[in-house]
Amino acid sequence: MSSDRVVAQGRMESNGHTFRTSSLTVETAWKDTNPDQPFTPTPLNHAHQEKSGILSTEPVNLEAKNDTASSTRQEENDAQEEPGSLCKFWVNTGRCPKGGACRYSHNIMEGIGPVRTGWVENRRSRRRQAGVDPSDPHMNDALRKSNRAAVFCRWLVDTFGKENLCAGNGVLDVAGGRGAVSFELYTVHGIRSTLVDPRPQKLSRSQHRIVEQLGALYKPQGQIQAEFFPELWQGEGNLGERLRGCSLVVGMHPDQATDSIVDFAMEFGKDFAVVPCCVFPRLFPGRRVRNENGALDPVKTHPQLVQHLKQKAGAESEFLGFEGMNQVVFKKTQQSVV
């Protein structure tokens, strides 16, 4: 097997060529059948490139053009560099879904490994620079992104108090992906939670080791495999009651679910804490933020998104001590009880 084998569920868009995935399950992973071997994608052959219209003879420009990285990062697909630069899809997989319509370079590259390594490091550097806020007190001592669940959960306990977080049905972890926040809350702090995400929870190797160490003491936390919309939390029956019975609703980089978390909290008078990341201005053109002159501006940048959420819910914000988008917007109505 030369790649992962996956099963996707979803629906076909009206344009006839876009499949919107609601869940993705890996049946067989390439790394399991090829242990200790690095995976290198095979670029499409020359004939297929010409037939698909994705072969380009544009010169490759590996020099980063980073001056506008902070603003362009907010677009849905995480904007790339200027035309003529390497296509991010091409350099990673040897394929591009835009084909000949792509304005970035699809040059055939011999020895693509070093090129890919340099491109990835350059992009990481630009992202780190774009994510730095001059007012962030942690800008010089922030922990790596891999620590963000631990930092966030420690902050939750310090801010809201363990007793409050354990009340009712526990914490509601929306769009939590693989469940890092829920896992940290339970294994480190002993706080129950429910993960809401259409993707199944998947433990990392380090988390599996923790589970083995805990043995019978470990109790898997619940998950609701669904997208977080009003139709979900307003429903009757056990599911709706389970959601509405939470002590706090949180989201660590919940992407499209960001506003839904705040809407849910406002509708049912819940405390919340959300760390927004991507803005998706094209998906949410109705978002507005009041500027210093009192006028309403469309939300297009991360700082505007933070202000939009604060103004919407009468909330406050703080910076957390990890790299990247680390500003938490929260509303606290209960006194902390540790």
Coordinates of C-alpha atoms in Angstrom, one line a residue, residues 10-237:
G10 CA -20.6 13.6 3.2
R11 CA -22.4 15.1 0.3
M12 CA -21.7 16.3 -3.2
E13 CA -22.0 20.0 -3.8
S14 CA -24.3 21.3 -6.6
N15 CA -21.3 22.2 -8.8
G16 CA -20.9 18.4 -9.3
H17 CA -17.1 18.2 -8.5
T18 CA -16.8 19.3 -4.9
F19 CA -17.4 16.7 -2.2
R20 CA -18.1 18.2 1.3
T21 CA -16.8 15.7 3.9
S22 CA -18.6 15.4 7.2
S23 CA -16.5 12.6 8.6
L24 CA -13.2 10.9 7.6
T25 CA -12.1 7.5 9.0
V26 CA -8.7 6.0 8.4
E27 CA -9.2 2.3 7.8
T28 CA -5.5 1.5 7.2
A29 CA -2.6 3.9 7.9
W30 CA 0.5 3.9 5.7
K31 CA 2.7 4.3 8.7
D32 CA 1.3 1.1 10.2
T33 CA 2.2 -1.0 7.2
N34 CA 5.5 0.8 6.6
P35 CA 7.0 1.4 10.0
D36 CA 10.1 3.5 10.3
Q37 CA 9.9 4.7 6.7
P38 CA 9.3 8.4 5.8
F39 CA 6.5 9.0 3.4
T40 CA 7.3 10.8 0.2
P41 CA 4.4 11.7 -2.2
T42 CA 5.0 10.7 -5.8
P43 CA 4.4 13.7 -8.2
L44 CA 2.2 13.2 -11.1
N45 CA 4.0 12.0 -14.3
H46 CA 4.6 14.5 -17.1
A47 CA 1.9 13.1 -19.4
H48 CA -0.8 13.4 -16.7
Q49 CA 0.4 16.9 -15.8
E50 CA 0.0 18.1 -19.5
K51 CA -3.4 16.3 -19.8
S52 CA -4.7 17.9 -16.6
G53 CA -3.4 21.4 -17.5
I54 CA -1.4 21.7 -14.3
L55 CA 2.1 21.7 -15.8
S56 CA 3.7 25.1 -15.5
T57 CA 7.0 26.5 -16.8
E58 CA 6.9 29.5 -14.5
P59 CA 10.2 30.1 -12.6
V60 CA 10.1 29.0 -9.0
N61 CA 10.6 31.8 -6.5
L62 CA 11.5 30.4 -3.2
E63 CA 12.1 33.8 -1.6
A64 CA 9.3 34.5 0.8
K65 CA 7.3 37.7 0.2
N66 CA 6.1 38.1 3.8
D67 CA 5.2 41.7 4.2
T68 CA 1.4 41.0 4.2
A69 CA 1.4 37.6 5.9
S70 CA -0.4 38.9 8.9
S71 CA -3.5 40.0 7.0
T72 CA -3.6 37.4 4.3
R73 CA -3.4 34.5 6.8
Q74 CA -7.0 35.0 7.7
E75 CA -8.4 33.7 4.4
E76 CA -10.2 30.4 4.3
N77 CA -7.4 28.4 2.8
D78 CA -4.6 30.2 4.6
A79 CA -3.3 32.4 1.9
Q80 CA 0.0 31.7 0.1
E81 CA 2.7 34.0 -1.3
E82 CA 2.5 36.1 -4.4
P83 CA 1.9 34.6 -7.8
G84 CA 5.1 32.8 -9.1
S85 CA 5.7 31.2 -5.7
L86 CA 5.4 27.5 -5.2
C87 CA 1.8 26.2 -4.9
K88 CA 1.4 24.8 -1.3
F89 CA -0.7 21.9 -2.6
W90 CA 1.9 21.0 -5.3
V91 CA 4.9 21.1 -3.0
N92 CA 3.3 18.9 -0.4
T93 CA 1.5 16.3 -2.6
G94 CA 2.6 16.8 -6.2
R95 CA -1.1 17.6 -7.1
C96 CA -3.2 20.7 -7.1
P97 CA -7.1 20.8 -7.1
K98 CA -7.1 24.0 -9.0
G99 CA -5.2 22.6 -12.0
G100 CA -4.4 25.1 -14.7
A101 CA -6.4 27.8 -12.9
C102 CA -3.9 28.0 -10.1
R103 CA -1.7 31.1 -10.1
Y104 CA 1.2 29.5 -8.3
S105 CA 4.1 27.5 -9.7
H106 CA 3.7 23.8 -10.5
N107 CA 7.3 23.2 -11.7
I108 CA 8.5 19.7 -12.0
M109 CA 11.1 19.4 -9.3
E110 CA 13.9 16.8 -9.1
G111 CA 14.9 16.2 -5.5
I112 CA 11.7 17.6 -4.1
G113 CA 12.6 16.6 -0.6
P114 CA 15.0 19.5 0.2
V115 CA 12.6 22.0 -1.5
R116 CA 9.7 20.8 0.5
T117 CA 11.7 21.0 3.8
G118 CA 12.8 24.6 3.0
W119 CA 9.3 25.6 2.0
V120 CA 7.7 24.2 5.2
E121 CA 10.3 25.9 7.4
N122 CA 9.8 29.2 5.6
R123 CA 6.0 29.0 6.0
R124 CA 6.3 28.1 9.7
S125 CA 8.5 31.1 10.2
R126 CA 6.0 33.4 8.5
R127 CA 3.2 32.0 10.6
R128 CA 5.1 32.5 13.8
Q129 CA 5.8 36.1 12.9
A130 CA 2.2 36.7 11.8
G131 CA 0.8 35.3 15.1
V132 CA 2.8 37.7 17.3
D133 CA 0.9 40.5 18.9
P134 CA 3.1 43.4 20.3
S135 CA 0.8 43.5 23.4
D136 CA 1.2 39.8 24.2
P137 CA 3.1 39.5 27.5
H138 CA 4.2 35.9 26.5
M139 CA 5.8 36.8 23.2
N140 CA 9.3 36.1 24.5
D141 CA 8.6 33.0 26.6
A142 CA 5.7 31.3 24.9
L143 CA 5.6 27.5 24.9
R144 CA 5.4 25.5 21.7
K145 CA 2.0 24.8 20.1
S146 CA 2.0 21.2 21.3
N147 CA 1.5 22.6 24.8
R148 CA -1.6 24.6 24.1
A149 CA -4.1 22.1 25.5
A150 CA -2.2 21.9 28.8
V151 CA -1.8 25.7 29.0
F152 CA -5.5 26.3 28.2
C153 CA -6.8 23.7 30.7
R154 CA -4.6 25.1 33.5
W155 CA -6.0 28.5 32.7
L156 CA -9.5 27.2 32.8
V157 CA -9.0 25.7 36.2
D158 CA -7.3 28.9 37.5
T159 CA -10.0 31.2 36.0
F160 CA -13.3 29.3 36.6
G161 CA -12.4 26.9 39.5
K162 CA -12.4 23.1 39.4
E163 CA -15.7 22.9 41.4
N164 CA -17.5 25.1 38.9
L165 CA -16.1 23.1 35.9
C166 CA -17.2 19.8 37.4
A167 CA -20.8 21.0 38.0
G168 CA -23.7 19.7 35.9
N169 CA -22.6 17.6 32.9
G170 CA -19.1 19.0 33.0
V171 CA -17.3 21.0 30.3
L172 CA -18.5 21.1 26.7
D173 CA -15.5 20.9 24.4
V174 CA -16.7 22.1 20.9
A175 CA -14.8 21.4 17.7
G176 CA -12.0 19.8 19.8
G177 CA -10.6 17.7 17.0
R178 CA -8.8 14.7 18.4
G179 CA -9.9 15.7 21.9
A180 CA -6.7 17.1 23.4
V181 CA -8.5 19.5 25.7
S182 CA -11.0 16.9 26.9
F183 CA -8.2 14.4 27.5
E184 CA -6.1 17.0 29.5
L185 CA -9.1 18.1 31.6
Y186 CA -9.8 14.6 32.7
T187 CA -6.4 13.0 33.0
V188 CA -4.6 15.9 34.6
H189 CA -7.4 17.8 36.4
G190 CA -10.1 15.2 37.0
I191 CA -12.8 17.2 35.2
R192 CA -15.5 15.5 33.1
S193 CA -16.1 16.8 29.6
T194 CA -18.0 16.0 26.4
L195 CA -16.3 16.4 23.0
V196 CA -18.5 17.8 20.2
D197 CA -16.9 17.2 16.8
P198 CA -17.9 15.3 13.6
R199 CA -14.5 13.6 13.6
P200 CA -13.9 10.6 16.0
Q201 CA -11.6 11.3 18.9
K202 CA -8.2 9.8 18.3
L203 CA -5.5 9.5 21.0
S204 CA -1.9 10.3 20.3
R205 CA 1.0 7.9 21.2
S206 CA 1.8 9.9 24.3
Q207 CA -1.9 9.9 25.3
H208 CA -2.0 6.1 24.8
R209 CA 1.0 5.8 27.2
I210 CA -0.9 7.9 29.8
V211 CA -3.9 5.6 29.4
E212 CA -1.7 2.6 30.0
Q213 CA -0.2 4.1 33.1
L214 CA -3.7 5.0 34.5
G215 CA -5.0 1.5 33.8
A216 CA -8.5 1.0 35.3
L217 CA -8.5 4.6 36.6
Y218 CA -9.0 5.9 33.1
K219 CA -12.6 6.4 32.0
P220 CA -13.1 7.5 28.3
Q221 CA -14.9 10.8 28.1
G222 CA -18.1 11.1 26.0
Q223 CA -18.3 12.4 22.5
I224 CA -21.1 13.7 20.2
Q225 CA -20.0 13.3 16.6
A226 CA -21.8 16.2 15.1
E227 CA -21.4 19.8 14.0
F228 CA -22.3 22.4 16.6
F229 CA -25.3 24.2 15.3
P230 CA -28.6 25.5 16.9
E231 CA -30.4 22.5 15.5
L232 CA -28.2 20.3 17.8
W233 CA -28.5 22.2 21.1
Q234 CA -32.1 23.3 20.7
G235 CA -33.4 19.8 20.1
E236 CA -35.6 18.0 22.6
G237 CA -34.6 14.8 24.4

